[in-house]
């Protein structure tokens, strides 16, 4: 009998205890007392509204960025059993019993906590020591502003976490490539990089700049790979195949995968929010009709084909920020305008931003007198000539060679009034379907995008978007444009509401009238059409720029010359502020300056072929600068170009990268610049003193970070380190 040889199974597990301890302390620092205060804190009043709409599955649109951040907050609310019933109307409002405060704040807090181990690992992957990686983690941990921002239902900590995850994943992939390309680990880190890129962009549009930075770094590394002398020494065909595989893998993981996942975020968003809500009117009629309730209740069962005798409302496709409909009323244009020009004194035609009975028009066949639909209905097709009769005043839509009131370069549009003078009616319009698929296509409700071209003058019915004076009730001007040859959406209309006009005899014999074709408009818009429209609206929609007590400029962020009061206890001086650790902020700024000086010094010396440091040290320093300085720049400089109200918290992602650079610079100075043991020992002593001061400042400002205890007026005054910090003191 053969003896079975039993080989021992050896399992080796490497555990980074420092990483585990850092992560645990980070979670404790962010989650401790997370439900306090049980009141709305600063921008929770803004994000909470979207969370409630998610819970009720009501559609909304937010111009601040893609919906992933809101979905993450809503996920916490879902796990907490939140029903969405809370009025987010003011900062400081006490949360009711149905609001799961801890769950609402949990995911941002975890994201803020995970920034600590991510920073630690980034420094290690940049090939610097565990000691200085630990310093990076501690600096993030004891940064008061990062703690404050992560402990509430806000998104900057989530954005910073995903940005760091993007960088770490790519560095892991890049380092794995050196010894085991195309391995399981290599593919895993590459795909995780693509996923992290999507998450970063999906939270806020600002994440796009981090994504572009990573693509730039990856592009440079790919270019270097093509010129790799080790690879080029192998067989030529094998080299070409290898390089192509490397490029294709990066294209798929860093371009195609993020694009697909980004679409997936919006697919989930639009699937969840299927009900009509307060933001519907910003969207097109087709989009609105796809939502349950709202316009869908009106359009459901409407006749699909526009026919002679149809009664319709016409919505302009371009009107923003709110929609408007072609409108007329009994008032006429004034005989003379303020500038002395004369008008036709005919009935006003405007674009009105509210649904109104005066928005209804009748499609008339110029060859017939009937204003009702025949049996069977005669559909209107592309290229047909029609007349538009105003439903309430029975006057015909008209334009002529009279200057428009606010746009004298264009023609006036009016409803024709017969004054028995030599001004013949010019009320024939040619229907041109812009999105037609054939030359004989019929005009359809909601679906067709239509231009109206005046037959006599070739002018196009157009919204000028200029508001009329008081005599026009501040409604928007409609003109006839015969000069512009460029297609624009302000010339395009669609039928939103539609019904067939019937005679009294037809009403009595309604059952004998042919049933018109109908369509379920809620199922007639594709996901891609909804996605593209939503993207355009998000990019075009802008909140009004308003001054805020705590708004600030990007220049004030560098040295923390401003702060934000997030919450004040209703009866005591307990309060929470967004104030950073002054030692860390100033040190990080010095770190950027020191890096710039070192980099330029080495660059100049290398130009003269003087190599002060090894090639490995130089490459590490360059990559660290690309990641950290680059991360700081792309998350900071774009704010100088933004026309929006800015706050100190917008600096949080940039600050995170800025802090990570600091221990890298310190280690480089210790290892490469200081040449004697005496200098290094002195440097180490200064490092200990400096880290102690970081911790002491963190402890000093902790009452304003956590807000758990009331402070005396003298204590608050002592914490006002800068004159322009707004520390609140309640007078008793």
XYZ file of C-alpha atoms in Angstrom:
732
model
C 0.000 0.000 0.000
C 1.355 3.311 -1.110
C 1.793 5.886 1.566
C 0.167 9.178 0.681
C 2.619 12.033 1.053
C 1.015 14.820 3.025
C 2.570 18.183 2.284
C 2.104 20.958 4.850
C -0.040 23.897 3.767
C 1.623 27.186 4.604
C -0.499 30.314 4.673
C 1.219 33.677 4.911
C -0.848 36.730 5.769
C 0.600 40.213 5.810
C -1.296 42.614 8.022
C -0.490 46.302 8.147
C -1.367 47.067 11.770
C -0.696 50.768 11.256
C -3.256 50.843 8.450
C -5.830 49.022 10.584
C -5.286 51.318 13.567
C -5.447 54.436 11.389
C -8.688 53.240 9.818
C -10.228 52.445 13.202
C -9.249 55.813 14.685
C -10.486 57.578 11.576
C -13.891 55.914 11.789
C -14.125 56.757 15.487
C -13.211 60.422 14.898
C -15.878 60.794 12.188
C -18.683 58.638 13.631
C -18.469 59.544 17.313
C -21.705 61.320 18.317
C -22.820 61.429 14.685
C -26.481 62.105 15.521
C -25.548 65.344 17.273
C -26.856 67.914 16.710
C -30.299 66.577 15.929
C -31.034 69.613 13.779
C -30.483 70.749 10.188
C -26.849 71.814 9.758
C -26.009 74.346 7.021
C -26.294 72.716 3.531
C -28.223 69.742 4.895
C -31.184 72.007 4.169
C -30.225 71.774 0.472
C -29.318 68.096 0.143
C -32.162 66.946 2.374
C -34.728 68.143 -0.151
C -33.293 65.808 -2.795
C -33.172 62.910 -0.345
C -36.871 63.401 0.383
C -37.645 63.451 -3.346
C -35.720 60.182 -3.775
C -37.701 58.591 -0.975
C -40.923 59.629 -2.716
C -39.495 58.772 -6.168
C -40.293 62.251 -7.492
C -38.246 63.600 -10.394
C -35.907 66.538 -9.772
C -32.987 68.239 -11.489
C -29.925 69.705 -9.783
C -27.397 71.840 -11.632
C -24.612 71.132 -9.115
C -23.683 67.822 -10.706
C -24.629 64.232 -11.584
C -26.944 62.369 -9.232
C -24.577 59.824 -7.664
C -23.908 61.980 -4.590
C -27.611 62.429 -3.937
C -28.145 58.706 -4.480
C -25.497 57.887 -1.858
C -27.214 60.138 0.673
C -30.574 58.606 -0.252
C -29.127 55.117 0.244
C -28.333 55.971 3.858
C -31.851 57.349 4.278
C -33.275 54.145 2.775
C -31.361 51.937 5.220
C -32.651 54.140 8.044
C -36.267 53.744 6.915
C -36.778 57.440 6.106
C -40.156 58.127 4.478
C -39.147 61.508 3.049
C -41.625 63.448 5.176
C -39.659 66.355 6.567
C -39.751 70.015 5.564
C -36.212 71.168 4.776
C -36.958 74.867 5.012
C -34.399 76.351 7.405
C -31.029 75.733 9.002
C -31.352 74.788 12.668
C -34.788 73.177 12.361
C -35.091 70.269 14.799
C -35.343 66.850 13.164
C -38.564 64.995 13.858
C -38.703 61.421 15.107
C -39.121 59.938 11.620
C -35.775 61.330 10.392
C -32.914 58.795 10.862
C -30.190 61.385 11.469
C -27.405 58.829 12.074
C -28.128 56.976 8.830
C -28.385 60.198 6.812
C -24.896 61.236 7.933
C -23.315 57.764 7.978
C -22.023 57.405 4.407
C -20.403 60.880 4.177
C -18.774 60.198 7.559
C -17.409 56.842 6.390
C -16.122 58.493 3.203
C -14.311 61.071 5.329
C -12.887 58.331 7.551
C -11.605 56.309 4.585
C -9.661 59.336 3.320
C -7.179 58.608 6.129
C -6.099 55.073 5.084
C -6.277 56.124 1.429
C -3.820 58.960 2.058
C -1.550 56.556 3.979
C -1.510 54.058 1.121
C -1.017 56.710 -1.579
C 2.222 57.838 0.077
C 3.398 54.211 0.252
C 2.517 53.561 -3.395
C 4.516 56.661 -4.314
C 7.467 54.690 -2.868
C 7.895 56.712 0.317
C 8.304 55.258 3.808
C 5.598 53.942 6.123
C 6.620 56.500 8.738
C 5.869 59.446 6.503
C 2.750 57.698 5.211
C 1.646 57.527 8.852
C 2.251 61.265 9.148
C 0.017 61.837 6.097
C -2.739 59.784 7.719
C -2.421 61.644 11.015
C -2.546 65.043 9.292
C -5.794 64.052 7.565
C -7.166 62.612 10.809
C -6.481 65.729 12.886
C -7.644 68.224 10.262
C -10.663 69.894 11.873
C -12.230 71.106 8.633
C -12.202 67.594 7.135
C -13.834 66.210 10.283
C -16.575 68.843 10.259
C -17.315 68.447 6.565
C -17.579 64.652 6.792
C -19.897 64.466 9.813
C -22.965 65.881 8.086
C -25.147 65.143 5.099
C -22.763 66.855 2.654
C -20.822 65.632 -0.372
C -17.305 67.106 -0.282
C -15.957 64.240 1.824
C -17.464 61.745 -0.626
C -15.861 63.573 -3.551
C -12.474 63.657 -1.810
C -12.715 59.945 -0.922
C -13.450 58.878 -4.501
C -10.723 61.176 -5.859
C -8.162 59.554 -3.533
C -9.459 56.096 -4.443
C -8.967 56.964 -8.119
C -5.344 57.965 -7.515
C -4.555 54.998 -5.245
C -6.062 52.464 -7.665
C -4.012 53.833 -10.537
C -0.785 53.869 -8.496
C -1.433 50.239 -7.467
C -1.961 49.371 -11.139
C 1.139 51.292 -12.215
C 3.351 49.588 -9.626
C 1.899 46.146 -10.421
C 2.731 46.693 -14.098
C 6.431 46.739 -13.308
C 6.586 43.119 -12.196
C 3.376 41.373 -13.349
C 1.535 43.028 -16.243
C -1.752 41.410 -17.347
C -1.990 39.505 -14.064
C -5.223 39.246 -12.103
C -3.988 41.950 -9.748
C -3.027 44.162 -12.707
C -6.486 43.868 -14.283
C -8.223 44.341 -10.928
C -6.481 47.612 -10.138
C -6.946 48.885 -13.689
C -10.685 48.216 -13.632
C -11.015 49.631 -10.127
C -9.359 52.801 -11.435
C -12.038 53.097 -14.127
C -14.805 52.520 -11.599
C -13.311 55.074 -9.204
C -13.100 57.616 -12.042
C -16.821 57.174 -12.640
C -17.615 57.542 -8.962
C -15.572 60.754 -8.774
C -17.274 62.340 -11.770
C -20.652 60.971 -10.688
C -20.650 62.854 -7.384
C -19.929 66.324 -8.761
C -18.812 67.778 -12.060
C -15.652 68.974 -10.270
C -14.588 65.322 -10.238
C -14.138 65.568 -14.006
C -10.906 67.502 -13.472
C -9.451 64.714 -11.310
C -10.450 62.257 -14.029
C -8.688 64.359 -16.686
C -5.599 64.555 -14.482
C -5.500 60.786 -14.172
C -5.970 60.345 -17.929
C -3.050 62.719 -18.496
C -0.784 60.769 -16.115
C -1.880 57.459 -17.658
C -1.255 58.872 -21.148
C 2.293 59.913 -20.225
C 3.000 56.506 -18.704
C 1.611 54.765 -21.783
C 3.827 56.886 -24.010
C 6.821 55.931 -21.875
C 5.800 52.278 -22.134
C 5.901 52.462 -25.929
C 9.511 53.595 -25.730
C 10.499 51.050 -23.076
C 13.895 49.680 -24.124
C 13.329 46.386 -22.292
C 10.205 45.666 -24.294
C 11.736 46.857 -27.557
C 14.564 44.318 -27.237
C 12.138 41.421 -27.689
C 10.756 40.171 -30.985
C 9.274 43.042 -33.051
C 5.895 41.382 -33.627
C 5.572 40.444 -29.969
C 6.482 44.013 -28.978
C 3.765 45.464 -31.224
C 1.122 43.058 -29.935
C 2.098 43.777 -26.319
C 1.913 47.543 -26.774
C -1.454 47.299 -28.557
C -2.810 45.147 -25.722
C -1.582 47.671 -23.154
C -3.219 50.558 -25.025
C -6.504 48.736 -25.611
C -6.711 47.670 -21.961
C -6.314 51.293 -20.843
C -8.789 52.599 -23.418
C -11.394 50.102 -22.321
C -10.865 50.504 -18.560
C -10.298 54.269 -18.430
C -12.561 55.514 -21.241
C -15.221 52.998 -22.249
C -15.942 51.529 -18.810
C -16.401 54.951 -17.115
C -18.711 56.057 -19.928
C -20.875 52.944 -19.550
C -20.966 53.231 -15.757
C -21.805 56.937 -15.992
C -24.803 56.047 -18.163
C -25.701 53.404 -15.584
C -25.825 56.025 -12.823
C -28.374 58.035 -14.789
C -30.315 54.903 -15.730
C -30.785 54.087 -12.038
C -31.566 57.740 -11.295
C -34.271 57.983 -13.973
C -35.681 54.566 -13.114
C -36.086 55.523 -9.457
C -37.570 58.975 -10.126
C -40.558 58.082 -12.259
C -43.105 60.423 -10.694
C -43.913 63.972 -11.689
C -42.561 66.701 -9.424
C -41.822 70.406 -9.010
C -38.979 70.452 -11.576
C -40.966 68.943 -14.452
C -41.604 72.133 -16.395
C -37.894 72.641 -17.023
C -37.934 69.486 -19.155
C -39.425 68.989 -22.608
C -43.029 67.927 -23.133
C -41.875 64.465 -24.200
C -39.825 64.056 -21.041
C -42.680 65.303 -18.845
C -45.118 62.925 -20.481
C -42.861 60.010 -19.530
C -43.352 60.746 -15.822
C -46.243 59.421 -13.805
C -48.765 62.167 -13.020
C -48.358 65.809 -14.027
C -48.423 66.309 -17.788
C -48.801 62.566 -18.332
C -52.303 62.740 -16.878
C -53.201 65.415 -19.430
C -51.518 63.904 -22.484
C -52.579 60.319 -21.892
C -55.083 59.405 -24.570
C -54.603 62.618 -26.560
C -54.929 62.269 -30.343
C -51.523 61.573 -31.821
C -51.935 63.182 -35.238
C -52.505 66.911 -35.600
C -55.402 67.461 -37.994
C -57.152 70.448 -39.484
C -59.493 71.593 -36.728
C -57.167 70.443 -33.911
C -57.023 72.613 -30.791
C -53.453 72.794 -29.489
C -51.004 74.544 -27.179
C -47.517 75.278 -28.572
C -44.479 75.170 -26.300
C -41.149 76.660 -27.322
C -38.305 74.145 -27.098
C -35.638 76.661 -26.126
C -37.305 78.761 -23.429
C -35.263 78.843 -20.233
C -34.992 78.688 -17.308
C -38.772 78.131 -17.364
C -40.891 77.007 -20.320
C -43.332 79.224 -22.158
C -46.235 78.753 -24.533
C -47.405 80.739 -27.593
C -49.986 83.120 -26.194
C -52.264 85.999 -27.137
C -54.773 88.171 -25.298
C -57.162 91.022 -26.020
C -54.641 93.814 -25.399
C -53.063 95.467 -28.444
C -49.572 96.788 -29.055
C -49.329 100.501 -28.156
C -49.674 102.970 -31.049
C -46.131 104.182 -30.357
C -43.308 102.667 -28.353
C -41.065 104.464 -25.868
C -38.471 105.187 -28.585
C -41.076 106.870 -30.813
C -41.470 104.028 -33.301
C -44.972 103.200 -34.448
C -46.556 99.760 -34.285
C -49.410 98.061 -36.108
C -51.561 98.489 -32.972
C -52.743 94.926 -33.488
C -53.383 92.238 -30.883
C -50.330 91.211 -28.884
C -48.732 87.790 -29.321
C -46.303 86.703 -26.597
C -44.761 83.664 -24.961
C -46.339 83.079 -21.549
C -44.568 81.003 -18.857
C -47.771 79.646 -17.307
C -50.519 77.388 -18.567
C -53.502 79.517 -19.489
C -56.679 79.358 -21.540
C -55.190 81.999 -23.860
C -52.481 79.531 -24.912
C -54.905 77.533 -27.066
C -54.832 77.760 -30.877
C -56.866 76.127 -33.659
C -55.265 74.675 -36.786
C -57.315 75.879 -39.787
C -57.239 74.865 -43.446
C -56.912 78.159 -45.429
C -59.202 76.764 -48.145
C -62.054 76.016 -45.748
C -64.026 77.923 -43.124
C -64.503 75.043 -40.696
C -62.725 75.171 -37.335
C -63.582 71.590 -36.427
C -62.089 68.212 -37.287
C -63.678 66.428 -40.208
C -64.738 62.807 -40.195
C -62.318 61.149 -40.867
C -59.688 63.630 -39.606
C -57.355 65.134 -42.242
C -53.834 65.086 -40.798
C -51.422 67.993 -41.239
C -48.106 66.971 -42.809
C -44.668 68.463 -43.301
C -44.826 71.320 -45.790
C -48.593 71.939 -45.448
C -49.911 75.519 -45.306
C -52.098 76.303 -42.290
C -53.611 79.200 -40.417
C -53.357 79.501 -36.635
C -56.500 80.890 -35.043
C -56.392 82.108 -31.457
C -58.984 80.102 -29.545
C -60.315 82.856 -27.239
C -60.344 85.842 -29.634
C -60.779 84.017 -32.983
C -58.032 86.156 -34.564
C -55.379 84.846 -36.930
C -51.677 84.637 -36.135
C -49.962 87.150 -38.373
C -46.615 88.800 -39.114
C -45.746 91.640 -41.445
C -43.077 94.192 -42.313
C -43.423 96.132 -39.073
C -40.533 96.229 -36.604
C -40.981 94.123 -33.493
C -41.338 96.139 -30.259
C -38.094 95.070 -28.536
C -36.205 93.579 -31.502
C -36.550 96.107 -34.343
C -34.329 93.982 -36.612
C -37.155 91.412 -36.672
C -40.802 91.539 -37.681
C -43.688 92.076 -35.315
C -45.948 89.075 -34.693
C -49.572 89.794 -33.860
C -53.098 88.529 -34.169
C -54.677 90.273 -37.131
C -57.188 93.045 -36.413
C -59.085 94.377 -39.426
C -59.089 98.199 -39.173
C -60.441 98.513 -42.736
C -57.134 99.974 -43.928
C -54.737 98.857 -46.614
C -52.983 96.232 -44.558
C -53.908 92.870 -46.037
C -53.975 89.821 -43.812
C -50.757 87.831 -44.032
C -51.619 84.831 -41.943
C -50.462 81.776 -43.872
C -47.816 79.576 -42.224
C -45.914 76.598 -43.608
C -45.392 73.718 -41.196
C -41.821 72.342 -41.253
C -41.132 69.295 -39.083
C -37.498 69.576 -38.010
C -37.068 66.014 -36.707
C -38.940 64.341 -39.574
C -37.863 61.009 -41.011
C -39.602 61.498 -44.366
C -40.847 64.389 -46.502
C -44.476 63.322 -46.035
C -44.335 62.781 -42.288
C -47.395 63.809 -40.299
C -47.355 66.378 -37.498
C -47.593 64.542 -34.173
C -48.500 65.594 -30.662
C -45.460 66.126 -28.388
C -43.138 64.139 -30.641
C -42.798 66.506 -33.614
C -40.502 69.515 -33.412
C -41.959 72.139 -35.726
C -40.929 75.435 -37.325
C -43.551 77.854 -38.635
C -42.394 79.728 -41.736
C -44.507 82.717 -42.792
C -45.497 82.211 -46.439
C -45.582 85.899 -47.480
C -42.292 87.054 -45.886
C -40.366 83.773 -45.209
C -39.975 84.877 -41.581
C -39.735 82.148 -38.942
C -41.852 82.310 -35.779
C -39.272 82.801 -33.042
C -38.951 83.462 -29.320
C -36.615 86.417 -28.731
C -36.581 85.845 -24.916
C -36.739 89.612 -24.347
C -39.342 90.654 -21.781
C -41.930 93.189 -22.929
C -42.558 96.333 -20.843
C -45.548 96.763 -18.548
C -47.920 97.249 -21.493
C -47.014 93.653 -22.490
C -47.390 92.407 -18.899
C -43.670 91.479 -18.791
C -44.340 88.470 -21.013
C -41.710 87.321 -23.528
C -41.521 88.766 -27.023
C -42.353 86.723 -30.125
C -40.901 87.883 -33.451
C -40.757 86.928 -37.106
C -37.096 86.338 -38.025
C -36.261 86.395 -41.730
C -32.532 87.143 -41.419
C -31.149 84.198 -39.469
C -30.184 81.213 -41.596
C -28.943 79.170 -38.637
C -31.237 76.674 -36.946
C -31.861 77.423 -33.283
C -34.239 75.885 -30.784
C -35.890 79.241 -30.121
C -37.494 78.751 -33.557
C -38.835 75.287 -32.753
C -42.165 74.382 -31.134
C -43.978 71.262 -30.129
C -47.621 70.563 -29.422
C -48.016 69.818 -25.731
C -51.795 69.585 -25.221
C -54.079 68.522 -28.033
C -57.744 67.832 -28.552
C -59.985 67.503 -31.605
C -62.394 70.381 -32.108
C -65.916 69.064 -32.745
C -69.149 70.611 -33.937
C -72.332 70.286 -31.923
C -73.539 67.634 -34.351
C -70.294 65.692 -33.938
C -70.581 65.905 -30.173
C -74.087 64.474 -30.323
C -72.917 61.696 -32.637
C -69.557 61.229 -30.966
C -69.726 57.472 -31.077
C -69.837 57.563 -34.886
C -66.737 59.746 -35.192
C -63.666 57.764 -36.106
C -61.451 57.139 -33.073
C -58.184 59.024 -33.620
C -54.887 57.226 -33.229
C -53.469 57.635 -29.761
C -50.118 56.934 -28.159
C -48.811 56.281 -24.696
C -46.271 59.093 -24.621
C -44.821 57.826 -21.352
C -43.272 54.915 -23.267
C -42.201 56.811 -26.357
C -38.937 58.387 -25.161
C -35.798 56.296 -24.978
C -33.379 56.306 -22.082
C -30.657 57.897 -24.231
C -33.005 60.729 -25.233
C -33.870 61.368 -21.579
C -30.202 61.147 -20.580
C -29.040 63.630 -23.217
C -31.829 66.084 -22.426
C -31.146 65.863 -18.693
C -27.416 66.426 -19.279
C -28.098 69.526 -21.369
C -30.528 70.944 -18.822
C -28.096 70.341 -15.955
C -25.321 72.131 -17.825
C -27.530 75.033 -18.933
C -29.448 75.499 -15.711
C -27.846 77.964 -13.339
C -28.959 78.996 -9.907
C -29.113 82.716 -9.393
C -25.812 83.999 -8.042
C -26.561 85.430 -4.632
C -24.411 86.870 -1.916
C -24.223 84.825 1.258
C -22.903 85.815 4.627
C -20.319 83.030 4.529
C -19.512 83.056 0.805
C -15.859 83.606 -0.035
C -13.385 83.822 -2.899
C -10.799 81.110 -3.706
C -7.984 83.466 -2.701
C -9.320 83.456 0.867
C -9.063 79.673 1.087
C -5.286 79.353 0.838
C -4.603 80.787 4.300
C -8.078 80.104 5.692
C -9.022 83.786 5.892
C -12.665 82.801 6.225
C -14.846 80.304 8.061
C -18.432 79.064 8.045
C -20.761 78.823 11.022
C -22.602 75.543 10.419
C -24.801 75.388 13.522
C -25.572 77.289 16.719
C -27.358 75.788 19.692
C -30.759 77.482 20.153
C -30.089 78.427 23.774
C -26.345 78.208 24.476
C -23.012 79.058 22.877
C -22.427 75.499 21.651
C -21.700 75.768 17.933
C -20.081 74.054 14.960
C -17.803 75.821 12.496
C -15.921 74.880 9.392
C -12.480 75.961 10.606
C -9.327 74.077 9.717
C -6.227 73.224 11.671
C -4.175 76.400 11.219
C -0.833 74.595 11.611
C -1.699 72.025 8.953
C -3.042 74.625 6.497
C 0.010 76.879 6.738
C 2.421 73.926 6.691
C 0.776 72.464 3.599
C 1.095 75.803 1.812
C 4.784 75.935 2.710
C 5.075 72.352 1.463
C 3.828 73.354 -2.003
C 6.302 76.227 -2.160
C 9.138 73.972 -0.976
C 8.263 71.349 -3.608
C 8.231 73.969 -6.367
C 11.664 75.272 -5.302
C 13.147 71.766 -5.106
C 11.674 70.744 -8.442
C 12.975 73.814 -10.276
C 16.388 73.472 -8.634
C 16.756 69.847 -9.698
C 15.415 70.614 -13.155
C 17.966 73.369 -13.744
C 20.814 71.189 -12.479
C 19.704 68.254 -14.655
C 19.695 70.609 -17.604
C 23.388 71.163 -16.907
C 23.827 67.377 -16.478
C 24.365 67.691 -12.731
C 22.444 64.915 -10.996
C 22.021 65.796 -7.319
C 19.752 62.845 -6.604
C 19.358 59.385 -8.084
C 17.110 58.757 -11.058
C 14.720 56.748 -8.861
C 14.404 59.624 -6.376
C 13.793 62.070 -9.221
C 11.070 59.901 -10.789
C 9.392 59.439 -7.398
C 9.459 63.191 -6.804
C 8.023 63.953 -10.261
C 5.206 61.404 -9.903
C 4.379 62.658 -6.400
C 4.149 66.201 -7.758
C 1.977 65.108 -10.676
C -0.429 63.390 -8.284
C -0.471 65.815 -5.351
C 0.257 69.192 -6.942
C -1.871 68.155 -9.906
C -4.691 67.053 -7.595
C -4.512 70.360 -5.736
C -4.511 72.421 -8.948
C -7.420 70.656 -10.694
C -9.557 70.818 -7.571
C -8.751 74.468 -6.861
C -8.010 76.612 -9.927
C -11.299 75.879 -11.786
C -13.190 77.772 -9.062
C -11.615 81.012 -10.304
C -13.574 80.554 -13.552
C -16.930 79.693 -11.983
C -19.778 82.166 -11.773
C -21.411 80.757 -8.670
C -21.543 81.404 -4.962
C -18.452 79.787 -3.430
C -17.749 78.623 0.102
C -14.737 77.417 2.041
C -15.947 73.808 1.882
C -15.330 73.775 -1.888
C -11.621 73.680 -0.988
C -11.841 70.337 0.856
C -10.762 68.005 -2.028
C -7.884 70.312 -3.022
C -6.803 70.604 0.619
C -6.649 66.815 0.917
C -4.136 66.521 -1.934
C -2.205 69.480 -0.545
C -1.822 67.779 2.845
C -0.655 64.473 1.310
C 2.192 66.294 -0.444
C 3.577 67.661 2.832
C 5.070 64.438 4.344
C 6.500 63.581 0.914
C 8.401 66.877 0.857
C 9.504 66.360 4.461
C 10.898 62.896 3.755
C 12.674 64.126 0.651
C 14.324 66.919 2.649
C 15.301 64.441 5.392
C 16.729 61.828 3.013
C 18.146 63.874 0.146
C 18.811 67.435 1.325
C 20.172 67.097 4.862
C 23.695 65.731 4.595
C 24.720 65.230 8.226
C 23.335 63.209 11.114
C 23.253 66.337 13.296
C 20.954 68.133 10.863
C 18.761 65.052 10.559
C 18.446 64.646 14.312
C 17.548 68.335 14.655
C 15.035 67.909 11.842
C 13.482 64.896 13.610
C 13.120 66.865 16.837
C 11.438 69.709 14.982
C 9.122 67.170 13.332
C 8.016 65.865 16.743
C 7.373 69.402 17.981
C 5.491 70.238 14.806
C 3.278 67.128 14.994
C 2.564 67.901 18.637
C 1.428 71.384 17.665
C -0.864 69.901 14.988
C -2.499 67.735 17.638
C -2.754 70.595 20.148
C -4.476 72.874 17.614
C -6.851 70.017 16.748
C -7.731 69.660 20.444
C -8.085 73.426 20.870
C -10.646 73.739 18.074
C -12.447 70.441 18.771
C -15.295 72.245 20.625
C -16.067 74.077 17.363
C -15.604 70.885 15.349
C -17.985 68.674 17.317
C -20.059 71.351 19.089
C -20.802 69.076 22.030
C -20.312 71.595 24.826
C -21.213 75.262 25.296
C -18.349 77.717 25.473
C -17.955 80.873 27.489
C -17.696 84.169 25.659
C -14.050 84.436 26.727
C -13.322 80.978 25.287
C -14.953 81.900 21.985
C -12.991 85.124 21.775
C -9.801 83.177 22.420
C -10.585 80.908 19.462
C -10.927 83.838 17.100
C -7.385 83.652 15.770
C -8.162 85.869 12.784
C -10.171 89.078 12.783
C -12.273 87.994 9.810
C -13.389 84.723 11.438
C -17.039 84.979 12.391
C -17.309 83.278 15.797
C -20.856 83.543 17.139
C -21.364 84.757 20.728
C -24.869 84.622 22.129
C -25.610 87.521 24.449
C -27.521 86.458 27.545
